[in-house]
CSV table of C-alpha atoms in Angstrom, one decimal:
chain,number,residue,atom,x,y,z
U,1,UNK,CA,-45.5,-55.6,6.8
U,2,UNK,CA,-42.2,-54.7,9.1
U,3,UNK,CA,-39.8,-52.3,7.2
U,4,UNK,CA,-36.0,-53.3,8.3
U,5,UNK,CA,-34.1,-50.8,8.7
U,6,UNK,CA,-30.6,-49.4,10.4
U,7,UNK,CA,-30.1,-49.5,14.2
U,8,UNK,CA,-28.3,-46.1,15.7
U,9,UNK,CA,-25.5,-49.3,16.7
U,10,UNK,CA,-25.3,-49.8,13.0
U,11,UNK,CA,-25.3,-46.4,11.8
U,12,UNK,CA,-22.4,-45.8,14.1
U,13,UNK,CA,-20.4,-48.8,13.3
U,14,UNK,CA,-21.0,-47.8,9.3
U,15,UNK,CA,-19.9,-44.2,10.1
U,16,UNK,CA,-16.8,-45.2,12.1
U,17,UNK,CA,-15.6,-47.5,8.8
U,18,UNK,CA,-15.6,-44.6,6.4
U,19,UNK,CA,-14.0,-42.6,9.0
U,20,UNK,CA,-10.8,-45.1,9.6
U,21,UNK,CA,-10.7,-45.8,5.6
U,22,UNK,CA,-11.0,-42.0,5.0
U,23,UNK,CA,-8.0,-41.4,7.7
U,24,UNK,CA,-6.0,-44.6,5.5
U,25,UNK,CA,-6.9,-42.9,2.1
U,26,UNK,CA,-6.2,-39.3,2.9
U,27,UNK,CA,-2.1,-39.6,3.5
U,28,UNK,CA,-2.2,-41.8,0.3
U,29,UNK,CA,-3.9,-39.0,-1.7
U,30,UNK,CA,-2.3,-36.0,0.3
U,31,UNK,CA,0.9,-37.6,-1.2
U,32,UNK,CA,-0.1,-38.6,-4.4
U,33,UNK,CA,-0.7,-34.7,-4.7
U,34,UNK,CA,2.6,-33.6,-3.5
U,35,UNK,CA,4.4,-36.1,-6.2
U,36,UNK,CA,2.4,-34.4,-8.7
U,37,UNK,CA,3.5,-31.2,-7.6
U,38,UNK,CA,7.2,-32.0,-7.4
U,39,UNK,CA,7.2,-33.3,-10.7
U,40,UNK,CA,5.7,-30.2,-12.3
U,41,UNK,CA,8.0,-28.1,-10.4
U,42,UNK,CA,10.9,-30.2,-11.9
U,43,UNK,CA,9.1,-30.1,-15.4
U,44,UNK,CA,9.1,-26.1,-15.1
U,45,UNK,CA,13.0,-25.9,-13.8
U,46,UNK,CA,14.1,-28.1,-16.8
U,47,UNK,CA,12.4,-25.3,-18.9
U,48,UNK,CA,14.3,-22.7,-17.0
U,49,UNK,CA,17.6,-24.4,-17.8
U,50,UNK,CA,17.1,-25.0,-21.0
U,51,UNK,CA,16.2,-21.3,-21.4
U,52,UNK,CA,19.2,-20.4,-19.8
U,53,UNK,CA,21.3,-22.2,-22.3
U,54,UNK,CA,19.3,-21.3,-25.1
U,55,UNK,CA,20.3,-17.4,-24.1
U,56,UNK,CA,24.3,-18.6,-24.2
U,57,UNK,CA,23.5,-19.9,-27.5
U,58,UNK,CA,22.4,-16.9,-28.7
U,59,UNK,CA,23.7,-14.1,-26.8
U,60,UNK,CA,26.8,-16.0,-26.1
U,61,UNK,CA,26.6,-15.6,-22.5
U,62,UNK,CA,24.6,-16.6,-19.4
U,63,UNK,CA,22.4,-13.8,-18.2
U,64,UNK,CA,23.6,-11.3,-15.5
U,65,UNK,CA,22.1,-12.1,-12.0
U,66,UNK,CA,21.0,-8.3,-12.0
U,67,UNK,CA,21.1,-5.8,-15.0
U,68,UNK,CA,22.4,-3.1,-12.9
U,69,UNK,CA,25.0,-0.9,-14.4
U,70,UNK,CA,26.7,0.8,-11.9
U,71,UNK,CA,30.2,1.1,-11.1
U,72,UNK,CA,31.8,1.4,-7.7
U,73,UNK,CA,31.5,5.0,-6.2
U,74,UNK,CA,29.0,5.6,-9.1
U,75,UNK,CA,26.1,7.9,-7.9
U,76,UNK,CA,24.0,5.6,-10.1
U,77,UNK,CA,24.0,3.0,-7.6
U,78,UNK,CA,20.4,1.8,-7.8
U,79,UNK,CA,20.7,1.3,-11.7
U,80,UNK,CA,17.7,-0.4,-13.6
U,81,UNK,CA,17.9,-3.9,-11.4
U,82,UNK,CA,16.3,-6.0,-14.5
U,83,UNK,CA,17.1,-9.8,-12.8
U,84,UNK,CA,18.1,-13.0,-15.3
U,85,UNK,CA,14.3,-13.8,-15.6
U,86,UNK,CA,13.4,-10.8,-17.6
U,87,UNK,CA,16.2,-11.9,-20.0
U,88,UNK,CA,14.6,-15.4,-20.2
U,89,UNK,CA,11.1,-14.3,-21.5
U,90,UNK,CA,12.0,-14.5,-25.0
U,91,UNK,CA,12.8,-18.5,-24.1
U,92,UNK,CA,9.7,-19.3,-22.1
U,93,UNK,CA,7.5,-18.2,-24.7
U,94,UNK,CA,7.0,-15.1,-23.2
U,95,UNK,CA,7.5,-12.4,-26.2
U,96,UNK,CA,5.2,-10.4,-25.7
U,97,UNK,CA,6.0,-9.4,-22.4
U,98,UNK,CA,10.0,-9.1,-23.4
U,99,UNK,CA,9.2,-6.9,-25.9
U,100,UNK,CA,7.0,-4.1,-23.2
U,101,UNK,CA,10.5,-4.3,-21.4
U,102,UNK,CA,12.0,-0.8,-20.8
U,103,UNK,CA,15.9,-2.1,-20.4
U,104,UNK,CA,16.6,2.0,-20.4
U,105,UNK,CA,14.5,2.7,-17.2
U,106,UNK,CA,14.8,1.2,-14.0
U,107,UNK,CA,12.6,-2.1,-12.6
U,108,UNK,CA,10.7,0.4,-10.5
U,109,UNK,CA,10.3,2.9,-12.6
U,110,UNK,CA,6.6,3.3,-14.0
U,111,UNK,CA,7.6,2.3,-18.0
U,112,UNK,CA,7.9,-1.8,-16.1
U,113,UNK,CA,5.0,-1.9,-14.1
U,114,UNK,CA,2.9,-3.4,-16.3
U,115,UNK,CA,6.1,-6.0,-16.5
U,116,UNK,CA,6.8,-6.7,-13.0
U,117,UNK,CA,2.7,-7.0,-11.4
U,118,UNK,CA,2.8,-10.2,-14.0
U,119,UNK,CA,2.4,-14.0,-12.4
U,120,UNK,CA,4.7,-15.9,-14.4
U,121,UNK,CA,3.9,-19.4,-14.1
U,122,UNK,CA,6.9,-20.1,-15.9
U,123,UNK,CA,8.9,-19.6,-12.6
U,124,UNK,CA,6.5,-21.0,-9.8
U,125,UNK,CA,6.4,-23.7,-8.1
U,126,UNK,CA,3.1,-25.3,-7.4
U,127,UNK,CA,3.9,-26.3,-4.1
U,128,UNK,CA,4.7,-22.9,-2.4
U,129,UNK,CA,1.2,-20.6,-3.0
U,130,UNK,CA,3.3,-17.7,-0.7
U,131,UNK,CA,1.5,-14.3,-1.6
U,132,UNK,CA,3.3,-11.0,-2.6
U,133,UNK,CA,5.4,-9.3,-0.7
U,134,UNK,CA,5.6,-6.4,-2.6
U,135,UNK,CA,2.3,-5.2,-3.9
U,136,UNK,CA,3.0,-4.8,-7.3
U,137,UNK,CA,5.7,-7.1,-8.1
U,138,UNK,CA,4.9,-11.0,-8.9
U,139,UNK,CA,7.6,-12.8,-6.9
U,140,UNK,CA,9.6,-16.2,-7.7
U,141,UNK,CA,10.4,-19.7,-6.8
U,142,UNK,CA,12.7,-19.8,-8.9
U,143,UNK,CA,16.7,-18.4,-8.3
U,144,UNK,CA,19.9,-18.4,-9.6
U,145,UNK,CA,23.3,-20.0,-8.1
U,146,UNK,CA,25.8,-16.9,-6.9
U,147,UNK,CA,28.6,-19.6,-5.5
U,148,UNK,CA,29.3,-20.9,-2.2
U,149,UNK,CA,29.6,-17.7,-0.5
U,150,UNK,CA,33.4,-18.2,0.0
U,151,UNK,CA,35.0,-15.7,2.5
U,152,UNK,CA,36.9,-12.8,1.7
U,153,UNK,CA,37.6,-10.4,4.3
U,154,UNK,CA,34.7,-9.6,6.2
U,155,UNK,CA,32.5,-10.2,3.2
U,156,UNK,CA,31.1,-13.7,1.3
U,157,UNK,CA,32.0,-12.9,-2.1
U,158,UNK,CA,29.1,-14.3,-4.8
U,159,UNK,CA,26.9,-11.5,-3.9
U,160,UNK,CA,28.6,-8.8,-5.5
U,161,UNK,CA,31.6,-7.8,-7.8
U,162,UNK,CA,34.5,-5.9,-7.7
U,163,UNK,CA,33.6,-2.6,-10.2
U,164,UNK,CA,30.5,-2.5,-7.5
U,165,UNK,CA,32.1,-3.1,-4.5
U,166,UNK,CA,35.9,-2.3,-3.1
U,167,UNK,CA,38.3,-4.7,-5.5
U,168,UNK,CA,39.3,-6.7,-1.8
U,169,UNK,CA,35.7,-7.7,-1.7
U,170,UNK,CA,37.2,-10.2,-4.7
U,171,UNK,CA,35.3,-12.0,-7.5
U,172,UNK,CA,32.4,-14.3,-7.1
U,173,UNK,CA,32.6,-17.7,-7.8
U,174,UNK,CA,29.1,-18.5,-9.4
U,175,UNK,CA,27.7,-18.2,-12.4
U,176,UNK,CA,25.5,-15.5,-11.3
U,177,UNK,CA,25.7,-12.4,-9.7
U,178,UNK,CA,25.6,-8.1,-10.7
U,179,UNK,CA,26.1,-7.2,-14.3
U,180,UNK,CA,27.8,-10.9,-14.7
U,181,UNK,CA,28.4,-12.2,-18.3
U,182,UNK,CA,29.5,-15.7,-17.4
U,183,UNK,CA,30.8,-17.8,-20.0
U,184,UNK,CA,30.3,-21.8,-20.3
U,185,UNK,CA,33.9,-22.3,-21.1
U,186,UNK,CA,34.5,-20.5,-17.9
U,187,UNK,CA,33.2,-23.6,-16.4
U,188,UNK,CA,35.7,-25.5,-16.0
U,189,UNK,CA,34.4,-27.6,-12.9
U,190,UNK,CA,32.4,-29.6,-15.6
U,191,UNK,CA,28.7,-28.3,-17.0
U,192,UNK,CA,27.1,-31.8,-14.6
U,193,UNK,CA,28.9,-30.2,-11.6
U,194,UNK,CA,28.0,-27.0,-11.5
U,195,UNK,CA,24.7,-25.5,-10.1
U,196,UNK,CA,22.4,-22.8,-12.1
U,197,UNK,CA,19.7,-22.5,-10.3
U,198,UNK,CA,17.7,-24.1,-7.5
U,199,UNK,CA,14.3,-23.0,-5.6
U,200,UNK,CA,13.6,-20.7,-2.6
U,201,UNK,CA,10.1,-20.2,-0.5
U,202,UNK,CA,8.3,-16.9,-1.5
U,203,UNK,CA,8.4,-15.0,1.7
U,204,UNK,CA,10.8,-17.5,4.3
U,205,UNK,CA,12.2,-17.6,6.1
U,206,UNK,CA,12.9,-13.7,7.6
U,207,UNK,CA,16.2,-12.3,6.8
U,208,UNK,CA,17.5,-10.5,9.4
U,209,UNK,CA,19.5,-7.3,8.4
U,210,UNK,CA,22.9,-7.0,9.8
U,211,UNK,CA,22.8,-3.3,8.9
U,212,UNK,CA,26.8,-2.3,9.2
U,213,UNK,CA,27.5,-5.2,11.3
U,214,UNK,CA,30.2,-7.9,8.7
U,215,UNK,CA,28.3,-10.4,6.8
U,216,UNK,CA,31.2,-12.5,8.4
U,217,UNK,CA,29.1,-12.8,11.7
U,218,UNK,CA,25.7,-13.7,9.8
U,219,UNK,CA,25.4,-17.3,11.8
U,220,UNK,CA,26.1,-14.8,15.3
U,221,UNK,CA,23.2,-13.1,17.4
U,222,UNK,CA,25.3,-10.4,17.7
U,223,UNK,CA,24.4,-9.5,14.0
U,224,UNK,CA,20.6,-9.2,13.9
U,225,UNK,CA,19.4,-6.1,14.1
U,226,UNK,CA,16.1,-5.9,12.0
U,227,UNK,CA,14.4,-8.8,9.6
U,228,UNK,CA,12.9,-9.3,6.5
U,229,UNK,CA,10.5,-11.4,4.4
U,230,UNK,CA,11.0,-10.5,1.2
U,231,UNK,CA,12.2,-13.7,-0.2
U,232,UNK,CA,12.0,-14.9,-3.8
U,233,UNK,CA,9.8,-11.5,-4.1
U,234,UNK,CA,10.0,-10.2,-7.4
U,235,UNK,CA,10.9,-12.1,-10.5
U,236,UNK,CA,11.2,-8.8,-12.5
U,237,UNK,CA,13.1,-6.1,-9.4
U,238,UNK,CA,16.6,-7.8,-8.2
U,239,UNK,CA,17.9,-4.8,-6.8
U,240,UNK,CA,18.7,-7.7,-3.4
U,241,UNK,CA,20.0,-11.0,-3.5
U,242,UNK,CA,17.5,-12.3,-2.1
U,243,UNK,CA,14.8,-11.8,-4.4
U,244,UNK,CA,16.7,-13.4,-7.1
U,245,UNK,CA,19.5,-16.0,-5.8
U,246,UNK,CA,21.2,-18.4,-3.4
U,247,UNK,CA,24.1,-19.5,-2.5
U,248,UNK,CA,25.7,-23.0,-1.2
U,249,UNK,CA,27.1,-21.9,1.5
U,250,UNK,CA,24.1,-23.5,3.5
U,251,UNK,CA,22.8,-26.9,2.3
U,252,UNK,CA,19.3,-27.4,1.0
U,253,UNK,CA,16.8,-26.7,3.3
U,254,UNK,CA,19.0,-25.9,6.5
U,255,UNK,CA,17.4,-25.8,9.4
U,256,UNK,CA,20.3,-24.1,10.9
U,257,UNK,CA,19.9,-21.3,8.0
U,258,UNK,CA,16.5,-20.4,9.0
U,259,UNK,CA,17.6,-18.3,11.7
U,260,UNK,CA,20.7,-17.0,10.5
U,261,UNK,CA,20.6,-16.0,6.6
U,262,UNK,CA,20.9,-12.4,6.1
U,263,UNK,CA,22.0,-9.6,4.4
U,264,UNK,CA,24.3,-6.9,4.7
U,265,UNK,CA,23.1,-4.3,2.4
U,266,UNK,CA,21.0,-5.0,-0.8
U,267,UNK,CA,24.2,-6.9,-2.8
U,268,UNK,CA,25.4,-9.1,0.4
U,269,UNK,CA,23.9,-11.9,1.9
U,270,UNK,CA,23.8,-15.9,2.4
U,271,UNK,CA,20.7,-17.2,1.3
U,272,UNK,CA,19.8,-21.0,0.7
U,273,UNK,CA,18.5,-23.1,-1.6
U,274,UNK,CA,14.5,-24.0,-0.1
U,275,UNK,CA,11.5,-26.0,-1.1
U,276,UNK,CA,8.2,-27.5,0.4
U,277,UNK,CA,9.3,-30.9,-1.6
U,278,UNK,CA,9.8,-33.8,1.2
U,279,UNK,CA,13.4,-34.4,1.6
U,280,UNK,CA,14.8,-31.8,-0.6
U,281,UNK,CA,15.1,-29.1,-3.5
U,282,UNK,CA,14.8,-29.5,-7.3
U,283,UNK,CA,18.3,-27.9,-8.9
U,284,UNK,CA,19.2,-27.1,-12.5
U,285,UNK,CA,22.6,-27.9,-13.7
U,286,UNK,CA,24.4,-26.1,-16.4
U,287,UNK,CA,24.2,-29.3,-18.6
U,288,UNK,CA,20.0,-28.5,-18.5
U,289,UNK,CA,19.6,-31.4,-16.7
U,290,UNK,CA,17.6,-31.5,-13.4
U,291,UNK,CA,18.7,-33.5,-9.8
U,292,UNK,CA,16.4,-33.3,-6.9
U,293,UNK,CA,19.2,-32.6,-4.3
U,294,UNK,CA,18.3,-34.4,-0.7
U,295,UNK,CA,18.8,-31.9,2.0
U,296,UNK,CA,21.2,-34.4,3.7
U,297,UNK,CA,23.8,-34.0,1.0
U,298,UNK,CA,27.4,-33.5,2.0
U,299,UNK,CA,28.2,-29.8,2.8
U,300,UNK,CA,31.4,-29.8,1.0
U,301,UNK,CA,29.7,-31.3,-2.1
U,302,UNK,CA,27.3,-29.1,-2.5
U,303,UNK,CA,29.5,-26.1,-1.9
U,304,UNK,CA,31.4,-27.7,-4.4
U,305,UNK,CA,28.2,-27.2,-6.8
U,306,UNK,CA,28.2,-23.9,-6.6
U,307,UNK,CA,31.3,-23.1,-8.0
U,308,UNK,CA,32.7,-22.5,-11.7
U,309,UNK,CA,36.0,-23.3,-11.2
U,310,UNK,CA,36.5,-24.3,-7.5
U,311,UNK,CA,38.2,-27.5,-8.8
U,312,UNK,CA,36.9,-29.4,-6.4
U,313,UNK,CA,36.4,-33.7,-6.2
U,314,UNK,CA,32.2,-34.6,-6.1
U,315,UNK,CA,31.4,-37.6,-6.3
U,316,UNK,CA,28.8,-39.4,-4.7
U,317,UNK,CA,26.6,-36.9,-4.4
């Protein structure tokens, strides 16, 4: 009896049919997966707004950006650095670790390191899996609006405030930023037009240090002198801006920004808003509600967003 079997022409013509519906299949599936992700991500910012208005509710105030407690000229000026996270915990189901929370001692001191080394899922995004930057602090997708970085002298104000800094350095224009205690009736842009927190990628882009050079000149050449790549890199430690915020100075994703945002000591900087989302960033407004923001939205809008009171027209946006 003849056995039939395949031909090595058959084989190949079998092989090369998976192969073409495998490539058909895979974007399909690759994007699938990246929907998936985007929605959880959106899923774990609307608890993150809703956490931030259930600490108003109760404490009667938005957290501060950074717990730091210093005052300007105060030799203190590292204070304890605590970020608007830690103050959350309570509100993401996180007790437990509020309650081993040293506020008296500093972020780095040993008292929080059982704190800060802690992955909190609560305030990462499934699309970004950027390592640590520092070895024993669990960084952050997650950050908090400081305004749109408006100019005032050779500073953006948003970063810092005026008991820190000199008073012409002026008063941010966020809801977030050092030892803040922002009100929502200080809102008066309207609670649906005004940003609380958006998403940033753990770790990019570099952040080139400016050193003494005026924030002013962060978009010039003339101002890099040294980088970074510390972004998003410690939920817990927010002694810089760029661990724990953003401003809308630059729009979502800017590919201009990604060689230009930098600092100017640990309480200056212009930072943007980031994802790994197609198309744009996931944003929490002070209503609690969440907008996926596309990265082609108008600059002056989203500056606009930024702002508490900056009395500004959006629409359309």
């Amino acid at each position: 009896m003849v056995r039939r079997a395949f031909t090595l022409v058959e084989l190949l013509v079998v092989i090369s049919i998976i192969a073409v519906l495998f490539a058909l299949l895979l974007p399909a599936v690759q994007s699938a997966r990246a929907a998936a992700r985007r929605v959880e991500c959106t899923n774990a910012m609307r608890q993150v707004g809703m956490a931030l208005l259930q600490n108003h509710d109760i404490r009667k105030t938005f957290p501060a950006a950074s717990v730091r407690g210093a005052v300007y000229n105060d030799s203190r000026w590292e204070g304890v650095n605590i970020s608007w996270i830690a103050a959350l915990l309570p509100f993401l189901e996180e007790s437990q670790l509020a309650d081993q929370i040293d506020w008296n001692a500093r972020a780095t001191d040993a008292a929080n390191r059982p704190v800060r080394e802690v992955d909190l899922a609560a305030v990462r995004c499934p699309s970004d899996d950027g390592g640590r930057y520092l070895d024993t602090y669990a960084p952050t997708n997650y950050v908090a609006c400081y305004g749109a970085s408006r100019q005032s002298s050779d500073r953006f104000i948003g970063s810092a405030h005026s008991p820190v800094f000199a008073p012409r350095d002026g008063t941010p224009d966020g809801v977030f930023y050092i030892d803040s205690r922002v009100k929502m009736r200080q809102i008066t842009d309207g609670l649906s037009h005004t940003l609380l927190a958006s998403e940033c990628l753990i770790g990019r882009p570099g952040i080139d240090d400016s050193a003494s050079v005026p924030v002013a000149s962060c978009g010039e050449s003339a101002a890099k002198v040294g980088g970074l790549g510390d972004r998003g890199a410690s939920w817990f430690y927010a002694v810089r801006n760029q661990y724990w915020g953003f401003s809308t100075r630059l729009t979502p994703n800017d590919p201009a920004g990604r060689n230009r945002e930098c600092m100017g000591g640990s309480a200056i900087g212009l930072y943007a808003a980031r994802s790994l989302h197609t198309g744009g960033v996931n944003a929490t407004l002070a209503d609690g509600s969440v907008q996926f923001v596309a990265d082609e939205i108008d600059p002056d809008a989203w500056s606009g967003l930024g702002t508490i009171a900056g009395g500004e027209l959006l629409t359309g946006w």
